[in-house]
PDB file of C-alpha atoms in Angstrom:
ATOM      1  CA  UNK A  59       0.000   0.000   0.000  1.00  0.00           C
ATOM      2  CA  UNK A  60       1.487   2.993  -1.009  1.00  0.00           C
ATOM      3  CA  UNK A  61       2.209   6.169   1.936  1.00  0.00           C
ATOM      4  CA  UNK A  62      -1.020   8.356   0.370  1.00  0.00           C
ATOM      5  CA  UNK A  63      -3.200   5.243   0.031  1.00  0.00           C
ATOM      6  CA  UNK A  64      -2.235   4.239   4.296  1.00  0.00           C
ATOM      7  CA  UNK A  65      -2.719   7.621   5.225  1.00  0.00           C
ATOM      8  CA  UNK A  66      -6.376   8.024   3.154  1.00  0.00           C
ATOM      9  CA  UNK A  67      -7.339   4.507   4.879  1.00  0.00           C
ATOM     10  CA  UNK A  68      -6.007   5.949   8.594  1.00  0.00           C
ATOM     11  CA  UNK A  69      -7.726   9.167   8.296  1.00  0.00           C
ATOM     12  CA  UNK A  70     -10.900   7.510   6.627  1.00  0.00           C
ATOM     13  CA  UNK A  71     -10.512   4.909  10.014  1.00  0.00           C
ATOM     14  CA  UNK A  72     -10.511   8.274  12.273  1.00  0.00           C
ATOM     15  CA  UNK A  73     -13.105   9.699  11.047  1.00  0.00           C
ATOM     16  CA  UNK A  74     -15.555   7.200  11.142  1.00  0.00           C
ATOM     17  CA  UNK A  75     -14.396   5.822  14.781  1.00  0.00           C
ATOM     18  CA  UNK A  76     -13.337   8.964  16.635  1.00  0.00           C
ATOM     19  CA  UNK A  77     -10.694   7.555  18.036  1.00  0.00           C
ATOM     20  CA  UNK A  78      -7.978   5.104  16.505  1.00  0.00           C
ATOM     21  CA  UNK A  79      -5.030   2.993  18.294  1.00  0.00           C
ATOM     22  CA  UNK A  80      -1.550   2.931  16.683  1.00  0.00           C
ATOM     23  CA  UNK A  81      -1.454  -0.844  17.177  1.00  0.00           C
ATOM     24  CA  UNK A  82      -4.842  -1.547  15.837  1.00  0.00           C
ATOM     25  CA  UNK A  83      -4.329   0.227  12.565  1.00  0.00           C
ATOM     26  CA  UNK A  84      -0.447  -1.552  12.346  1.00  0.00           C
ATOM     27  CA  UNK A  85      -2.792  -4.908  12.407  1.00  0.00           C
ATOM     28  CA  UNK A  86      -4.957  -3.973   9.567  1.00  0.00           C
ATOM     29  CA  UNK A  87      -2.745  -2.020   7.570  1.00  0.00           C
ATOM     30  CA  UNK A  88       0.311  -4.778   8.349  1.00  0.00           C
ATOM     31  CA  UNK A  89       3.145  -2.074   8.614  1.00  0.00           C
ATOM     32  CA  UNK A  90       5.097  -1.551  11.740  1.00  0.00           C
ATOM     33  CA  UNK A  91       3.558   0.811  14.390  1.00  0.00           C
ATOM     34  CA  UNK A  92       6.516   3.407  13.866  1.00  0.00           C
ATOM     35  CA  UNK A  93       5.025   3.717  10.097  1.00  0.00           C
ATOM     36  CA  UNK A  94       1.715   4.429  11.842  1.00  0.00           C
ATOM     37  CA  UNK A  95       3.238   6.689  14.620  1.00  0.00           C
ATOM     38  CA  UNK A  96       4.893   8.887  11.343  1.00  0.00           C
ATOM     39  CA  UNK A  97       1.724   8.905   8.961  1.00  0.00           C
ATOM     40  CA  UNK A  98      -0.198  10.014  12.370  1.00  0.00           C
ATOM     41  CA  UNK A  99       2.401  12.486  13.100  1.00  0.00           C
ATOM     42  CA  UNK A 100       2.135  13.912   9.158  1.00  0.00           C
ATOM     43  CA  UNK A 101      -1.517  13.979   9.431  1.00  0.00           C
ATOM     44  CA  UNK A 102      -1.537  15.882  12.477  1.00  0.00           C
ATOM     45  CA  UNK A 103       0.652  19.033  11.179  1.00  0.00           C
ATOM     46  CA  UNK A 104      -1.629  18.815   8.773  1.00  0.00           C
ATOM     47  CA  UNK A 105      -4.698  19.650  10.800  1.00  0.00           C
ATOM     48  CA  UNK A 106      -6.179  16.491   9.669  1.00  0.00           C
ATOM     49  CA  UNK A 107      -6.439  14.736  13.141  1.00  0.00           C
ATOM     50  CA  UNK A 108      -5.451  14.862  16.517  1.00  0.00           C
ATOM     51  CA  UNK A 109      -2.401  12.942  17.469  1.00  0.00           C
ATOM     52  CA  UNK A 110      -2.643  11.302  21.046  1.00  0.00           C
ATOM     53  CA  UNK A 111      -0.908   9.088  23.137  1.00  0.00           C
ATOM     54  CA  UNK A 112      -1.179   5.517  21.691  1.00  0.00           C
ATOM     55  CA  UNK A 113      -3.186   6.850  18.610  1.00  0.00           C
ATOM     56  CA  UNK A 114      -5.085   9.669  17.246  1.00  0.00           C
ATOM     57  CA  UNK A 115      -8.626  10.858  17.691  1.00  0.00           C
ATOM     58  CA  UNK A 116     -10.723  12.964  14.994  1.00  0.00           C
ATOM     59  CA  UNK A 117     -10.661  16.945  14.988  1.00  0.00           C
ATOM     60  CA  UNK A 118     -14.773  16.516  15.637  1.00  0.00           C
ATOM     61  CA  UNK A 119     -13.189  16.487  19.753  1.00  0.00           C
ATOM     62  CA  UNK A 120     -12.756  19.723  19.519  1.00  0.00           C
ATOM     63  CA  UNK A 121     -15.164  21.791  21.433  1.00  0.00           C
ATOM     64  CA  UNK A 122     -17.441  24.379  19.123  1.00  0.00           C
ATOM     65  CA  UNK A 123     -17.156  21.610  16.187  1.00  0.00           C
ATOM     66  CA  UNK A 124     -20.032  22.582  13.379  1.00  0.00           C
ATOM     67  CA  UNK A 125     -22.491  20.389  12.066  1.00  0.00           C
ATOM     68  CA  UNK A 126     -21.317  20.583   8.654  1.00  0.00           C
ATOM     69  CA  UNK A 127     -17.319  19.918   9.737  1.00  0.00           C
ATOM     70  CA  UNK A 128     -18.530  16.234  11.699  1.00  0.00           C
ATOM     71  CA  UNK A 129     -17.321  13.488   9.574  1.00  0.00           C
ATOM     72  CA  UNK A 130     -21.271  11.977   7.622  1.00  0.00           C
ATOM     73  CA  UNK A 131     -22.821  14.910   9.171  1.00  0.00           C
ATOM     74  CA  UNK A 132     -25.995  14.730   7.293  1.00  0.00           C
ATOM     75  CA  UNK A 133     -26.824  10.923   7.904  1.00  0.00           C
ATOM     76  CA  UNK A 134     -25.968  11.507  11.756  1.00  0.00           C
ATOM     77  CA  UNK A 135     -28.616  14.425  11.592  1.00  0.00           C
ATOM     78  CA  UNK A 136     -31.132  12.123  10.386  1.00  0.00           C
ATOM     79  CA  UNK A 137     -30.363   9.638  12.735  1.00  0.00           C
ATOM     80  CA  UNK A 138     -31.055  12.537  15.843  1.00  0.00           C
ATOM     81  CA  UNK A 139     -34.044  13.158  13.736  1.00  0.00           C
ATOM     82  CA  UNK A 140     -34.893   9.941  14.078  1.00  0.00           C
ATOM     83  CA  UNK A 141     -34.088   9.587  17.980  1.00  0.00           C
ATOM     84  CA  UNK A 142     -36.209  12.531  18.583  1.00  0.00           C
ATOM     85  CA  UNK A 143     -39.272  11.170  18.343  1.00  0.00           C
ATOM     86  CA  UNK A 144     -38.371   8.392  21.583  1.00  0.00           C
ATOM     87  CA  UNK A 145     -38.576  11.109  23.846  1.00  0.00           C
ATOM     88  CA  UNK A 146     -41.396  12.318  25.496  1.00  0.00           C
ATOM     89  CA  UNK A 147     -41.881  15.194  28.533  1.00  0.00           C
ATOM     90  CA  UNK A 148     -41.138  14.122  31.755  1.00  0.00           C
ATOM     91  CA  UNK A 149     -38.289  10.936  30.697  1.00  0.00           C
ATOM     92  CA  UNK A 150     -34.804  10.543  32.209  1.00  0.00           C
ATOM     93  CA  UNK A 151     -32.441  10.416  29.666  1.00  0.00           C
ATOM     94  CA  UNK A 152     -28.877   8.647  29.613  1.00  0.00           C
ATOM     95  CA  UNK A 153     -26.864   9.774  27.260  1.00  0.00           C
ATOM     96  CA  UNK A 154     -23.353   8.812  26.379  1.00  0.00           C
ATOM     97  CA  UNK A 155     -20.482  10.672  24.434  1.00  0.00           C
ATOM     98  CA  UNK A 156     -19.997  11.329  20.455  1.00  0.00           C
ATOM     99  CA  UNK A 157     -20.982  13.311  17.455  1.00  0.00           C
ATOM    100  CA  UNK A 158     -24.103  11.945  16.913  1.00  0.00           C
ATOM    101  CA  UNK A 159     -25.116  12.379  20.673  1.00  0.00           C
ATOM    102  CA  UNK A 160     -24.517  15.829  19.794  1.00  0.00           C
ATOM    103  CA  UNK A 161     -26.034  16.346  17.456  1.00  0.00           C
ATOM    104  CA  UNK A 162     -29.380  14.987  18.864  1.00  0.00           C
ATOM    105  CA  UNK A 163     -28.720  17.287  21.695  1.00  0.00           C
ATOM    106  CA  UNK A 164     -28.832  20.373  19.475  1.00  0.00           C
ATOM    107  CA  UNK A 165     -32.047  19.744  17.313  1.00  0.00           C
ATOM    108  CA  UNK A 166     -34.241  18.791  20.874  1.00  0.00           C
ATOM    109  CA  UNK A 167     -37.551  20.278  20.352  1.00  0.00           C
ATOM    110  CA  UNK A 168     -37.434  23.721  22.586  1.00  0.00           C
ATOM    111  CA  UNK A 169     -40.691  22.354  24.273  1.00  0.00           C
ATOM    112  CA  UNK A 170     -39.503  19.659  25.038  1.00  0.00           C
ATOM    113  CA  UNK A 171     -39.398  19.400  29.316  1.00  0.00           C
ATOM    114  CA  UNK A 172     -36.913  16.241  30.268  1.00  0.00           C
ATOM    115  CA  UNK A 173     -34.065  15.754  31.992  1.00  0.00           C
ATOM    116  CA  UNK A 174     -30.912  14.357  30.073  1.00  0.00           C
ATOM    117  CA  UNK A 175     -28.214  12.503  32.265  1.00  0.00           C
ATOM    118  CA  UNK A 176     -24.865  12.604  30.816  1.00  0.00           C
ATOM    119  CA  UNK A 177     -20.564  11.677  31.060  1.00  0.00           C
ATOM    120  CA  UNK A 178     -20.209  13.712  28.058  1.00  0.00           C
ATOM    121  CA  UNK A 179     -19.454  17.635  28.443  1.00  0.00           C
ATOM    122  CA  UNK A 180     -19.694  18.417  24.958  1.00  0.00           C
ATOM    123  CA  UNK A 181     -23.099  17.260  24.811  1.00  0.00           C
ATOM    124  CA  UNK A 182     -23.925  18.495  28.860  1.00  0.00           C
ATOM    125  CA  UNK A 183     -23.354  21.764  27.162  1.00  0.00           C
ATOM    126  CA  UNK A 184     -25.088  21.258  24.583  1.00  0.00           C
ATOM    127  CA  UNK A 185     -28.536  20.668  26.569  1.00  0.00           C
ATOM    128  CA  UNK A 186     -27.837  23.683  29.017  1.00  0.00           C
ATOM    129  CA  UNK A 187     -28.463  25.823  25.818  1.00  0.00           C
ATOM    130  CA  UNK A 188     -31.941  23.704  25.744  1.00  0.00           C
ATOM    131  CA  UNK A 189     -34.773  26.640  27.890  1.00  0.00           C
ATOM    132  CA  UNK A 190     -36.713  23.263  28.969  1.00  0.00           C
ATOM    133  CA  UNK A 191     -34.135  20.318  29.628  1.00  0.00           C
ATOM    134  CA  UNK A 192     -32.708  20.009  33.331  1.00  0.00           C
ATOM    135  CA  UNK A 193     -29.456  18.749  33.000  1.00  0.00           C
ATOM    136  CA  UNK A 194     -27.042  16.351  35.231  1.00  0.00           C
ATOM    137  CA  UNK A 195     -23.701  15.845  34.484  1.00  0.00           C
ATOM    138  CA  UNK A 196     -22.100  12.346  36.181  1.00  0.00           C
ATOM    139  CA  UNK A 197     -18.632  13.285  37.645  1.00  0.00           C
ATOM    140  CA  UNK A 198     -15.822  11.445  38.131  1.00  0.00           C
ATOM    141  CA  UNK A 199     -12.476  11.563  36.796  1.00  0.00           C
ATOM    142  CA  UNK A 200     -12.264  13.352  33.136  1.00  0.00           C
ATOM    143  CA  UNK A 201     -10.849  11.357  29.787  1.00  0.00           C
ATOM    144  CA  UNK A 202      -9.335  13.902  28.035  1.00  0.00           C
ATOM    145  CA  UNK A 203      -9.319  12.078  24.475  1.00  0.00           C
ATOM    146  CA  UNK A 204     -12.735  11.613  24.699  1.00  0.00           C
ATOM    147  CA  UNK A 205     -13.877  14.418  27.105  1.00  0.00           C
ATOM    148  CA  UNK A 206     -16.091  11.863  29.163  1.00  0.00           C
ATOM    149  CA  UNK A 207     -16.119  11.659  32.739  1.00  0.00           C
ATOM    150  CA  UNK A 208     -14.709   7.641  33.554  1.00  0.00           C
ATOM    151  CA  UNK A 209     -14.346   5.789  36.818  1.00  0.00           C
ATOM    152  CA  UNK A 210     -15.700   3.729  39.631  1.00  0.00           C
ATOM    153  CA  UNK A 211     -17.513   6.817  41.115  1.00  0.00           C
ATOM    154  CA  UNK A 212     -19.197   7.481  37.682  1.00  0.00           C
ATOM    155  CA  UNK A 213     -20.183   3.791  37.677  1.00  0.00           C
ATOM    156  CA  UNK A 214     -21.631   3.892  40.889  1.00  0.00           C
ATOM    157  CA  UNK A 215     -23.769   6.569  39.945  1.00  0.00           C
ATOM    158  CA  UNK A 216     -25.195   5.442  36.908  1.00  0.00           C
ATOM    159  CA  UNK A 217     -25.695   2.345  38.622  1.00  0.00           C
ATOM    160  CA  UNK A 218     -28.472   4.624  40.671  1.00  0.00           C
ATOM    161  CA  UNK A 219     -30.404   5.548  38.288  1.00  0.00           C
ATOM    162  CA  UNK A 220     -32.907   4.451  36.385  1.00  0.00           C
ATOM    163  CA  UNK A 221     -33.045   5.944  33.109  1.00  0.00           C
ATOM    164  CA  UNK A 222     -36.290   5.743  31.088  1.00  0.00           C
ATOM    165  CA  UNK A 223     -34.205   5.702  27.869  1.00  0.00           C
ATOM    166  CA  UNK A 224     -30.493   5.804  27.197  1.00  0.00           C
ATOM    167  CA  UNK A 225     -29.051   6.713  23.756  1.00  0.00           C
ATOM    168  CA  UNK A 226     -25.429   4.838  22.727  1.00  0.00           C
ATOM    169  CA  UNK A 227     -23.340   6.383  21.288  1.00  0.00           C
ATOM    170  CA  UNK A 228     -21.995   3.556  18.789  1.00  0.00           C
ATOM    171  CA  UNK A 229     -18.331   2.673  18.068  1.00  0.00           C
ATOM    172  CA  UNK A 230     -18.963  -0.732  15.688  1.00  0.00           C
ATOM    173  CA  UNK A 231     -21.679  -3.069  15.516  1.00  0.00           C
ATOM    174  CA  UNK A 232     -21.800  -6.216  13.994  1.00  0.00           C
ATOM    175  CA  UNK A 233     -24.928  -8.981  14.180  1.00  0.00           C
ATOM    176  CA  UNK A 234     -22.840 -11.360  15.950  1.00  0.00           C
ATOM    177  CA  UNK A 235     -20.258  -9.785  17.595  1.00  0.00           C
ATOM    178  CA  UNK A 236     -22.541  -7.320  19.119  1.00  0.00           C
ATOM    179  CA  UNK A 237     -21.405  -4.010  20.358  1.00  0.00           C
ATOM    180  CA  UNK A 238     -17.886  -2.916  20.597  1.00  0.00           C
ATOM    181  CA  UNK A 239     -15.197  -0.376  21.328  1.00  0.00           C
ATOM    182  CA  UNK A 240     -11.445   0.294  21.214  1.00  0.00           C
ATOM    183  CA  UNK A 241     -11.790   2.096  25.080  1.00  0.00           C
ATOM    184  CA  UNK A 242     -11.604  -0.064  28.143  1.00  0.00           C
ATOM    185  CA  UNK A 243     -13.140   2.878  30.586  1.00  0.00           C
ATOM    186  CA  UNK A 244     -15.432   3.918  27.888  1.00  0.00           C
ATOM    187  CA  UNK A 245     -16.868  -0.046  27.626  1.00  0.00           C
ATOM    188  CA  UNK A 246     -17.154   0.042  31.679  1.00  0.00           C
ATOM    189  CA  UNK A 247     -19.640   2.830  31.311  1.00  0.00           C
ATOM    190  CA  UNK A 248     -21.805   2.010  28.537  1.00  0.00           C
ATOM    191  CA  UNK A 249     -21.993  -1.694  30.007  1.00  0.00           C
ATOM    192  CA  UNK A 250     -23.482   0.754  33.180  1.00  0.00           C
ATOM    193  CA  UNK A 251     -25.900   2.484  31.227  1.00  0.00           C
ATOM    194  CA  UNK A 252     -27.479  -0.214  29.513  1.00  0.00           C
ATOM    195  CA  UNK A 253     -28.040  -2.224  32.508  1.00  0.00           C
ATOM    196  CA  UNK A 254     -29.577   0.709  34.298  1.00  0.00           C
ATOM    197  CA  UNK A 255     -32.013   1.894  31.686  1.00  0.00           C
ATOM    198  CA  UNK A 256     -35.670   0.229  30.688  1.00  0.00           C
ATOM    199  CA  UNK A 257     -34.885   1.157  27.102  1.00  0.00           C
ATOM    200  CA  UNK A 258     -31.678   1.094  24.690  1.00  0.00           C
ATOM    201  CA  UNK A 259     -31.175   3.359  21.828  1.00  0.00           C
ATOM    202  CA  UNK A 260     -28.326   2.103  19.446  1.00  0.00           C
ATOM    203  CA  UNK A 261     -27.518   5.366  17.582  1.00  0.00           C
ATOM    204  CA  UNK A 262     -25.049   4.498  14.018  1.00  0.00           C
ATOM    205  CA  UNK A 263     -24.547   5.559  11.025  1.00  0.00           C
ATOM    206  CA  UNK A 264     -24.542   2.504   8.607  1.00  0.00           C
ATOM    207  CA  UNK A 265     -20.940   2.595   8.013  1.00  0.00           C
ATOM    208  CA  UNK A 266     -20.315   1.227  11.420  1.00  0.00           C
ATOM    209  CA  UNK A 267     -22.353  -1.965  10.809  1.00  0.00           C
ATOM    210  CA  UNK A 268     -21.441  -5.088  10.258  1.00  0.00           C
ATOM    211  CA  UNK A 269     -17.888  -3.827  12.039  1.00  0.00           C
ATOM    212  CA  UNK A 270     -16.109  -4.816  14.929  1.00  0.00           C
ATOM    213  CA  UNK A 271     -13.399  -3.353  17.341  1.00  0.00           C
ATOM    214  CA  UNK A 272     -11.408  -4.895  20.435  1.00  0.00           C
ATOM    215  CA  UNK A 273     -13.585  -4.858  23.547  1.00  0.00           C
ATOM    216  CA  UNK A 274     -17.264  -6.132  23.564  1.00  0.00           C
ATOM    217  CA  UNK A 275     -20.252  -3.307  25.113  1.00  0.00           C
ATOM    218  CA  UNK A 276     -22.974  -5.825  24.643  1.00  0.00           C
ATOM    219  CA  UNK A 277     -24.887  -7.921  22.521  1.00  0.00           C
ATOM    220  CA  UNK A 278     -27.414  -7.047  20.082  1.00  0.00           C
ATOM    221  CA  UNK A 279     -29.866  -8.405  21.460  1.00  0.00           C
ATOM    222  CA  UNK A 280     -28.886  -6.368  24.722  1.00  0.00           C
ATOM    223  CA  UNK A 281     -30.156  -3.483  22.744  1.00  0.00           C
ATOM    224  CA  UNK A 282     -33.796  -2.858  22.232  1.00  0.00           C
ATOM    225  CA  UNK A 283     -33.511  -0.232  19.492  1.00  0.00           C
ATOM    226  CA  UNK A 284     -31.178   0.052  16.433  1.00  0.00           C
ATOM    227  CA  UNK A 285     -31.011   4.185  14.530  1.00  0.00           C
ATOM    228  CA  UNK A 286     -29.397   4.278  11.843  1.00  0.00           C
ATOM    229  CA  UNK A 287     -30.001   7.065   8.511  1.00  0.00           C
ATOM    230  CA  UNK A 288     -31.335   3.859   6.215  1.00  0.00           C
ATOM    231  CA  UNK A 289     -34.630   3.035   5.778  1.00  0.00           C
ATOM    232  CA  UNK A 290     -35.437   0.487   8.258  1.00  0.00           C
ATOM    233  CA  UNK A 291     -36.611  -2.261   5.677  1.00  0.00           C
ATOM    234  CA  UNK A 292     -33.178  -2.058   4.710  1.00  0.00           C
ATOM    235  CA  UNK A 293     -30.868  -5.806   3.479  1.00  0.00           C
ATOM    236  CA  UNK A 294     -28.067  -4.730   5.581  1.00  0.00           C
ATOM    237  CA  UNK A 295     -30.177  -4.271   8.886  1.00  0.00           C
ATOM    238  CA  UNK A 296     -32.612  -7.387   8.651  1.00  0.00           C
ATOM    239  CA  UNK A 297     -30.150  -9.974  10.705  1.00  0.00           C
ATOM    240  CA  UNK A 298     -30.517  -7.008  12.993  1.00  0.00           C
ATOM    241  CA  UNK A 299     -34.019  -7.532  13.433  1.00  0.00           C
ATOM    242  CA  UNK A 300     -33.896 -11.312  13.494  1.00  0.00           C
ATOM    243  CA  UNK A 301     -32.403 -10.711  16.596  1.00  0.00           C
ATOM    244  CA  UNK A 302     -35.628  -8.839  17.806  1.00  0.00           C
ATOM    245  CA  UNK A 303     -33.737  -5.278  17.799  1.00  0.00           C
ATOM    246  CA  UNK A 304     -36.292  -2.676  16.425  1.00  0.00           C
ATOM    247  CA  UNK A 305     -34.748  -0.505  13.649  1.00  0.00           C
ATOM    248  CA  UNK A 306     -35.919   2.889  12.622  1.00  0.00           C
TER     249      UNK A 306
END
């Protein structure tokens, strides 16, 4: 693979993931993780990602991020479109970290009266520009990669709730595999939220199905809805619903 095709395929990998490992990449790519560590490094002076310890993360971590400059930005629009309509006056939402959280955050209906839980600060400040939505933010100690708040304290927390819906943020998601992830503390507190809420909202655009990553979230069938910006009679989401996920 030649250096502009490895670099196209790491920042297309960034993009769509958020957040890519150095070692995972060397895997799939099969060059040496100094290659990667240099083709990250180029990519960073370039503006093109973010270059952190042990990988890179995309430039949609910065805070005050656009719509229009979030990697698929139109299909993760629909997708909030699409979540919308779950939430009702009066629910306690869980909520967890990522563009796509974000973006539902910003297009809540200003009538809308609900209170959103959340380990995300990006999207906590998001709601407090909401008139109706009360918000809580879990504390605990802050990942700065992925600006969510991580820990045993957060767990514990969550734990005490119990969250009429909570809306995933997803990472890959594959029929069988089920939900994963490429961040250990991240994992621990999605595995919290979904056993703490009476409803789970997958939220992914279709270019994360039928994908996997490192460290297992849940199963599919741990999940009670599946969002994505197809139509839900779609080919590539039906072993989805044999599973007895509901797609819209």
């Amino acid at each position: 693979m030649l250096k502009e095709e490895r670099q196209a395929y790491i920042l297309h990998q960034v993009n769509l993931h958020n957040k890519v490992l150095s070692s995972h990449l060397s895997e799939q790519i099969q060059v040496s993780e100094d290659t990667i560590r240099r083709d990250l490094t180029e990519l960073a002076k370039e503006g093109k990602i973010l270059k952190v310890h042990g990988g890179a993360l995309s430039n949609s971590f910065h805070q005050g991020i656009t719509s229009s400059e979030v990697y698929a930005a139109e299909e993760k629009r629909t997708i909030a479109m699409k979540a919308v309509t779950l939430i009702q006056d009066g629910m306690f939402v869980l909520t967890t970290g990522g563009t796509t959280i974000i973006e539902l955050a910003r297009i809540l209906p200003s009538e809308l009266r609900a209170t959103f839980i959340t380990v995300s600060l990006p999207a906590a400040f998001e709601y407090a520009n909401h008139p109706n939505i009360e918000v809580i933010v879990i504390g605990d100690r802050l990942a700065k990669d992925s600006k969510i708040t991580v820990g045993g304290e957060a767990i514990t927390k969550i734990m005490n709730i119990r969250a009429d819906l909570c809306f995933l943020g997803v990472n890959a998601i594959d029929a069988d595999a089920g939900l994963t992830d490429n961040d250990w503390e991240v994992v621990q507190v999605k595995k919290a939220m979904i056993a703490t809420s009476r409803k789970v909202v997958a939220l992914c655009i279709s270019e994360k199905v039928d994908t996997t990553d490192r460290l297992k979230v849940c199963d599919v069938d741990d999940i009670d809805i599946l969002i994505t910006e197809l139509h839900p009679k779609a080919k590539k989401l039906q072993p989805y619903s044999r599973k007895g996920v509901k797609i819209l």
